[in-house]
Short mmCIF file of C-alpha atoms in Angstrom, two decimals:
data_model
loop_
_atom_site.label_atom_id
_atom_site.label_comp_id
_atom_site.label_asym_id
_atom_site.label_seq_id
_atom_site.Cartn_x
_atom_site.Cartn_y
_atom_site.Cartn_z
CA UNK A 268 104.08 141.22 109.85
CA UNK A 269 105.93 140.50 106.63
CA UNK A 270 107.97 143.40 105.34
CA UNK A 271 107.66 144.31 101.66
CA UNK A 272 108.71 146.75 98.96
CA UNK A 273 105.81 148.97 97.84
CA UNK A 274 105.36 149.74 94.16
CA UNK A 275 105.05 153.39 93.11
CA UNK A 276 101.44 154.44 92.74
CA UNK A 277 102.20 156.58 89.71
CA UNK A 278 104.44 156.13 86.67
CA UNK A 279 103.44 159.21 84.66
CA UNK A 280 103.30 162.88 85.63
CA UNK A 281 101.91 165.61 83.42
CA UNK A 282 103.65 168.93 83.01
CA UNK A 283 100.80 170.69 81.25
CA UNK A 284 100.21 168.69 78.05
CA UNK A 285 103.64 167.02 78.36
CA UNK A 286 103.66 163.55 79.99
CA UNK A 287 106.75 162.75 82.05
CA UNK A 288 107.12 158.98 82.20
CA UNK A 289 109.26 157.31 84.84
CA UNK A 290 110.40 154.68 82.34
CA UNK A 291 111.79 157.29 79.94
CA UNK A 292 113.31 159.34 82.76
CA UNK A 293 115.06 156.27 84.14
CA UNK A 294 116.63 155.58 80.76
CA UNK A 295 117.71 159.20 80.34
CA UNK A 296 119.27 159.37 83.81
CA UNK A 297 121.08 156.10 83.14
CA UNK A 298 122.47 157.46 79.86
CA UNK A 299 123.70 160.65 81.56
CA UNK A 300 125.45 158.71 84.32
CA UNK A 301 127.03 156.35 81.77
CA UNK A 302 128.29 159.27 79.67
CA UNK A 303 129.86 161.01 82.65
CA UNK A 304 131.64 157.86 83.80
CA UNK A 305 132.77 157.04 80.26
CA UNK A 306 134.18 160.55 79.82
CA UNK A 307 136.24 160.10 82.97
CA UNK A 308 137.50 156.66 81.90
CA UNK A 309 138.17 157.87 78.35
CA UNK A 310 140.27 160.73 79.71
CA UNK A 311 142.24 158.28 81.88
CA UNK A 312 143.06 156.39 78.70
CA UNK A 313 144.37 159.56 77.07
CA UNK A 314 141.29 160.59 75.09
CA UNK A 315 139.33 163.83 74.83
CA UNK A 316 136.10 163.66 76.90
CA UNK A 317 134.25 165.63 74.20
CA UNK A 318 134.81 162.71 71.82
CA UNK A 319 132.51 160.62 74.01
CA UNK A 320 129.59 162.97 73.36
CA UNK A 321 130.14 162.75 69.62
CA UNK A 322 130.16 158.95 69.71
CA UNK A 323 127.15 158.74 72.04
CA UNK A 324 125.26 160.94 69.58
CA UNK A 325 125.41 157.95 67.21
CA UNK A 326 125.20 155.10 69.72
CA UNK A 327 122.09 156.09 71.69
CA UNK A 328 119.57 156.38 68.82
CA UNK A 329 120.86 153.16 67.29
CA UNK A 330 120.60 151.45 70.67
CA UNK A 331 117.02 152.57 71.30
CA UNK A 332 115.90 151.43 67.86
CA UNK A 333 117.73 148.11 68.24
CA UNK A 334 116.27 147.52 71.68
CA UNK A 335 112.75 148.15 70.42
CA UNK A 336 113.17 145.94 67.36
CA UNK A 337 114.38 143.05 69.53
CA UNK A 338 111.47 143.50 71.94
CA UNK A 339 108.87 143.51 69.17
CA UNK A 340 110.42 140.47 67.47
CA UNK A 341 110.50 138.44 70.69
CA UNK A 342 107.05 139.60 71.89
CA UNK A 343 105.02 139.75 68.68
CA UNK A 344 101.64 138.66 70.05
CA UNK A 345 100.84 141.91 71.83
CA UNK A 346 101.41 143.82 68.60
CA UNK A 347 100.48 141.46 65.77
CA UNK A 348 98.53 138.69 67.50
CA UNK A 349 94.81 138.45 68.17
CA UNK A 350 93.66 141.74 69.68
CA UNK A 351 97.12 143.29 69.23
CA UNK A 352 97.79 146.81 68.03
CA UNK A 353 100.63 147.06 65.47
CA UNK A 354 100.94 150.81 66.02
CA UNK A 355 101.93 150.20 69.64
CA UNK A 356 105.15 148.71 68.34
CA UNK A 357 106.32 152.32 68.05
CA UNK A 358 105.19 153.30 71.58
CA UNK A 359 108.61 153.07 73.21
CA UNK A 360 107.49 155.33 76.07
CA UNK A 361 105.17 152.57 77.31
CA UNK A 362 108.13 150.28 77.97
CA UNK A 363 109.73 147.43 76.11
CA UNK A 364 113.41 147.59 75.12
CA UNK A 365 115.39 144.38 74.62
CA UNK A 366 118.93 144.75 75.89
CA UNK A 367 120.35 142.38 73.28
CA UNK A 368 119.10 144.51 70.40
CA UNK A 369 120.08 147.70 72.20
CA UNK A 370 123.69 146.60 72.71
CA UNK A 371 124.01 145.07 69.22
CA UNK A 372 122.68 148.03 67.24
CA UNK A 373 124.10 150.52 69.75
CA UNK A 374 127.53 149.02 69.05
CA UNK A 375 126.98 149.68 65.36
CA UNK A 376 126.21 153.31 66.13
CA UNK A 377 129.26 153.57 68.41
CA UNK A 378 131.44 152.06 65.70
CA UNK A 379 130.21 154.66 63.22
CA UNK A 380 130.94 157.39 65.75
CA UNK A 381 134.42 156.02 66.44
CA UNK A 382 135.19 155.86 62.74
CA UNK A 383 134.11 159.46 62.27
CA UNK A 384 136.22 160.59 65.23
CA UNK A 385 139.10 158.31 64.19
CA UNK A 386 139.38 156.71 67.59
CA UNK A 387 139.79 153.04 68.45
CA UNK A 388 136.47 151.24 68.83
CA UNK A 389 137.84 148.54 71.22
CA UNK A 390 139.36 151.21 73.47
CA UNK A 391 136.10 153.12 73.53
CA UNK A 392 134.14 149.94 74.28
CA UNK A 393 136.42 149.27 77.25
CA UNK A 394 135.90 152.78 78.56
CA UNK A 395 132.14 152.46 78.14
CA UNK A 396 131.56 149.00 79.64
CA UNK A 397 131.10 149.87 83.37
CA UNK A 398 128.86 152.79 82.44
CA UNK A 399 126.64 150.46 80.43
CA UNK A 400 126.02 148.33 83.50
CA UNK A 401 125.19 151.39 85.59
CA UNK A 402 122.84 152.69 82.88
CA UNK A 403 121.06 149.33 82.80
CA UNK A 404 120.80 149.36 86.59
CA UNK A 405 119.17 152.80 86.64
CA UNK A 406 116.93 151.86 83.72
CA UNK A 407 115.44 148.98 85.73
CA UNK A 408 113.78 151.53 88.00
CA UNK A 409 111.41 152.13 85.08
CA UNK A 410 110.15 148.54 85.44
CA UNK A 411 109.51 149.19 89.13
CA UNK A 412 107.41 152.25 88.35
CA UNK A 413 105.53 150.37 85.62
CA UNK A 414 104.98 147.36 87.93
CA UNK A 415 106.21 144.93 85.29
CA UNK A 416 108.74 142.14 84.72
CA UNK A 417 108.72 140.88 88.32
CA UNK A 418 109.37 137.37 89.56
CA UNK A 419 107.29 134.66 91.12
CA UNK A 420 105.52 134.87 94.48
CA UNK A 421 107.65 135.00 97.61
CA UNK A 422 107.39 135.38 101.39
CA UNK A 423 110.82 136.96 101.70
CA UNK A 424 110.98 140.29 103.57
CA UNK A 425 111.81 142.14 100.37
CA UNK A 426 108.80 140.87 98.43
CA UNK A 427 107.35 143.37 95.95
CA UNK A 428 103.81 144.69 96.28
CA UNK A 429 101.82 144.80 93.03
CA UNK A 430 98.59 146.77 92.62
CA UNK A 431 95.44 144.93 91.59
CA UNK A 432 95.53 146.59 88.16
CA UNK A 433 98.91 144.99 87.41
CA UNK A 434 98.36 141.69 89.22
CA UNK A 435 98.86 138.61 87.01
CA UNK A 436 95.86 136.33 86.57
CA UNK A 437 95.53 133.64 89.20
CA UNK A 438 97.19 135.52 92.07
CA UNK A 439 95.29 136.85 95.05
CA UNK A 440 95.52 140.51 96.05
CA UNK A 441 98.29 141.03 98.59
CA UNK A 442 100.60 138.44 97.01
CA UNK A 443 104.22 139.52 97.11
CA UNK A 444 106.60 138.87 94.22
CA UNK A 445 110.35 138.69 93.70
CA UNK A 446 111.60 142.22 92.84
CA UNK A 447 113.68 141.20 89.83
CA UNK A 448 114.21 144.88 88.98
CA UNK A 449 116.08 145.20 92.27
CA UNK A 450 118.04 141.99 91.76
CA UNK A 451 119.28 143.17 88.39
CA UNK A 452 119.93 146.71 89.65
CA UNK A 453 122.17 145.45 92.47
CA UNK A 454 123.86 142.86 90.24
CA UNK A 455 124.70 145.47 87.61
CA UNK A 456 126.08 147.95 90.12
CA UNK A 457 128.25 145.26 91.68
CA UNK A 458 129.35 144.19 88.20
CA UNK A 459 130.31 147.75 87.28
CA UNK A 460 132.44 148.04 90.41
CA UNK A 461 134.08 144.70 89.59
CA UNK A 462 134.90 145.79 86.03
CA UNK A 463 136.48 149.02 87.22
CA UNK A 464 138.58 147.18 89.80
CA UNK A 465 139.72 144.47 87.37
CA UNK A 466 140.54 147.06 84.71
CA UNK A 467 142.73 149.03 87.08
CA UNK A 468 144.30 145.96 88.69
CA UNK A 469 145.21 144.12 85.47
CA UNK A 470 145.21 147.02 82.96
CA UNK A 471 142.84 145.30 80.57
CA UNK A 472 142.59 146.52 77.01
CA UNK A 473 141.81 145.65 73.38
CA UNK A 474 138.10 145.21 74.15
CA UNK A 475 138.52 142.81 77.06
CA UNK A 476 136.66 145.02 79.55
CA UNK A 477 133.68 145.05 77.20
CA UNK A 478 133.73 141.27 76.75
CA UNK A 479 133.95 140.91 80.51
CA UNK A 480 130.93 143.22 80.81
CA UNK A 481 128.97 140.86 78.58
CA UNK A 482 130.02 137.86 80.71
CA UNK A 483 129.02 139.59 83.94
CA UNK A 484 125.69 140.83 82.63
CA UNK A 485 124.62 137.58 80.97
CA UNK A 486 125.49 135.61 84.10
CA UNK A 487 123.14 137.76 86.15
CA UNK A 488 120.47 137.89 83.46
CA UNK A 489 120.49 134.09 83.25
CA UNK A 490 119.32 133.45 86.81
CA UNK A 491 117.09 136.53 86.92
CA UNK A 492 115.24 135.34 83.81
CA UNK A 493 114.59 132.02 85.55
CA UNK A 494 112.86 133.91 88.38
CA UNK A 495 110.59 136.07 86.19
CA UNK A 496 107.00 135.03 85.43
CA UNK A 497 105.99 137.52 82.73
CA UNK A 498 104.87 135.92 79.46
CA UNK A 499 107.73 135.01 77.12
CA UNK A 500 108.41 132.72 74.19
CA UNK A 501 110.27 129.55 75.09
CA UNK A 502 112.56 127.12 73.29
CA UNK A 503 112.90 123.62 74.73
CA UNK A 504 111.19 124.81 77.89
CA UNK A 505 113.49 127.78 78.51
CA UNK A 506 112.76 131.43 77.88
CA UNK A 507 114.38 132.92 74.78
CA UNK A 508 116.39 135.35 76.91
CA UNK A 509 117.78 132.44 78.93
CA UNK A 510 119.15 130.90 75.75
CA UNK A 511 120.46 134.29 74.64
CA UNK A 512 122.25 134.72 77.97
CA UNK A 513 123.91 131.32 77.63
CA UNK A 514 124.95 131.73 74.00
CA UNK A 515 126.07 135.35 74.21
CA UNK A 516 127.79 134.84 77.56
CA UNK A 517 129.77 131.83 76.35
CA UNK A 518 130.75 133.66 73.17
CA UNK A 519 131.93 136.66 75.19
CA UNK A 520 133.97 134.44 77.50
CA UNK A 521 135.73 132.85 74.52
CA UNK A 522 136.38 136.29 73.02
CA UNK A 523 137.81 137.53 76.34
CA UNK A 524 140.26 134.63 76.51
CA UNK A 525 141.29 134.76 72.84
CA UNK A 526 141.83 138.53 72.83
CA UNK A 527 143.79 138.28 76.07
CA UNK A 528 146.18 135.76 74.56
CA UNK A 529 146.67 137.74 71.37
CA UNK A 530 146.84 141.19 72.96
CA UNK A 531 147.91 141.07 76.62
CA UNK A 532 148.00 144.36 78.44
CA UNK A 533 146.47 147.67 77.41
CA UNK A 534 146.84 149.85 74.33
CA UNK A 535 149.15 152.84 74.44
CA UNK A 536 146.60 155.28 72.97
CA UNK A 537 143.02 155.87 71.93
CA UNK A 538 143.50 156.52 68.22
CA UNK A 539 142.38 154.01 65.62
CA UNK A 540 144.91 152.24 63.42
CA UNK A 541 144.00 154.29 60.35
CA UNK A 542 144.09 157.65 62.12
CA UNK A 543 147.86 157.83 61.71
CA UNK A 544 147.75 156.91 58.01
CA UNK A 545 149.09 159.66 55.73
CA UNK A 546 146.54 161.82 53.95
CA UNK A 547 146.57 160.80 50.28
CA UNK A 548 145.84 164.41 49.29
CA UNK A 549 148.76 165.86 51.22
CA UNK A 550 152.02 166.44 49.29
CA UNK A 551 154.78 163.93 49.76
CA UNK A 552 157.94 165.15 51.50
CA UNK A 553 160.68 166.42 49.19
CA UNK A 554 163.47 163.89 49.25
CA UNK A 555 165.92 166.51 47.93
CA UNK A 556 165.29 168.93 50.76
CA UNK A 557 168.21 169.33 53.17
CA UNK A 558 167.95 167.63 56.51
CA UNK A 559 167.06 169.83 59.43
CA UNK A 560 169.85 171.02 61.62
CA UNK A 561 170.07 170.28 65.33
CA UNK A 562 169.18 173.91 66.04
CA UNK A 563 166.00 173.61 63.95
CA UNK A 564 165.00 170.41 65.75
CA UNK A 565 165.14 172.20 69.04
#
């Protein structure tokens, strides 16, 4: 008998009138794990762990909005096509967050948070990078519960069972599919471990851990996208996300090399360049004042 991975029979639980959705819970758990790891890495770099919470306060909402915007733009038919419901574009709890939009707009939110806290954005991005991969890994469990975004049919022992209600047209009941949620989950966890090891081994800095995160993630996303069979817009026969993985991954690789040549090694602190600038409202030192004595300096 062929072994298989069963799909959860339920993706929503109701606590009175409050629906608890596995997709949302997966994202929340991923965010919590990422924050805890980032706080630890930020402290290792000499920062205050509480600063991470302040920055995440800006990054997470921006990331969720960006992820949803990207999803709606790249999958417009189900919202604005024939039989689509435009209002469902706001139904984030039903699934549908594009990682490219989430990272792009989330980075804008993180930059705002870093500016407000007067900490270095590249240093924070380096501290955050492994946690991002872990958050994305945990978030993929939401796709498993929703029985969505799986790959083509397979006879491998780890084939994924899909209920009849979620079965794509043209496939017989009992067909097993590639569990792409599991592929990406394992890839991201392995990538996070690799980033942590490389960061400690070579003391990477100046944003290079983050650029390496992009390279690792896009490499995995490239081949996983080629396995998936869910509907998607294509360009020259390839899914849009395949092209995005190639373009973004190559750009990140170039950035990693260029930054490494210009700024080898790691920064000596977590503060931004303008955090040490003198306050224009503070009085200038009195040039006529006597120099301090050795006793005063002690």
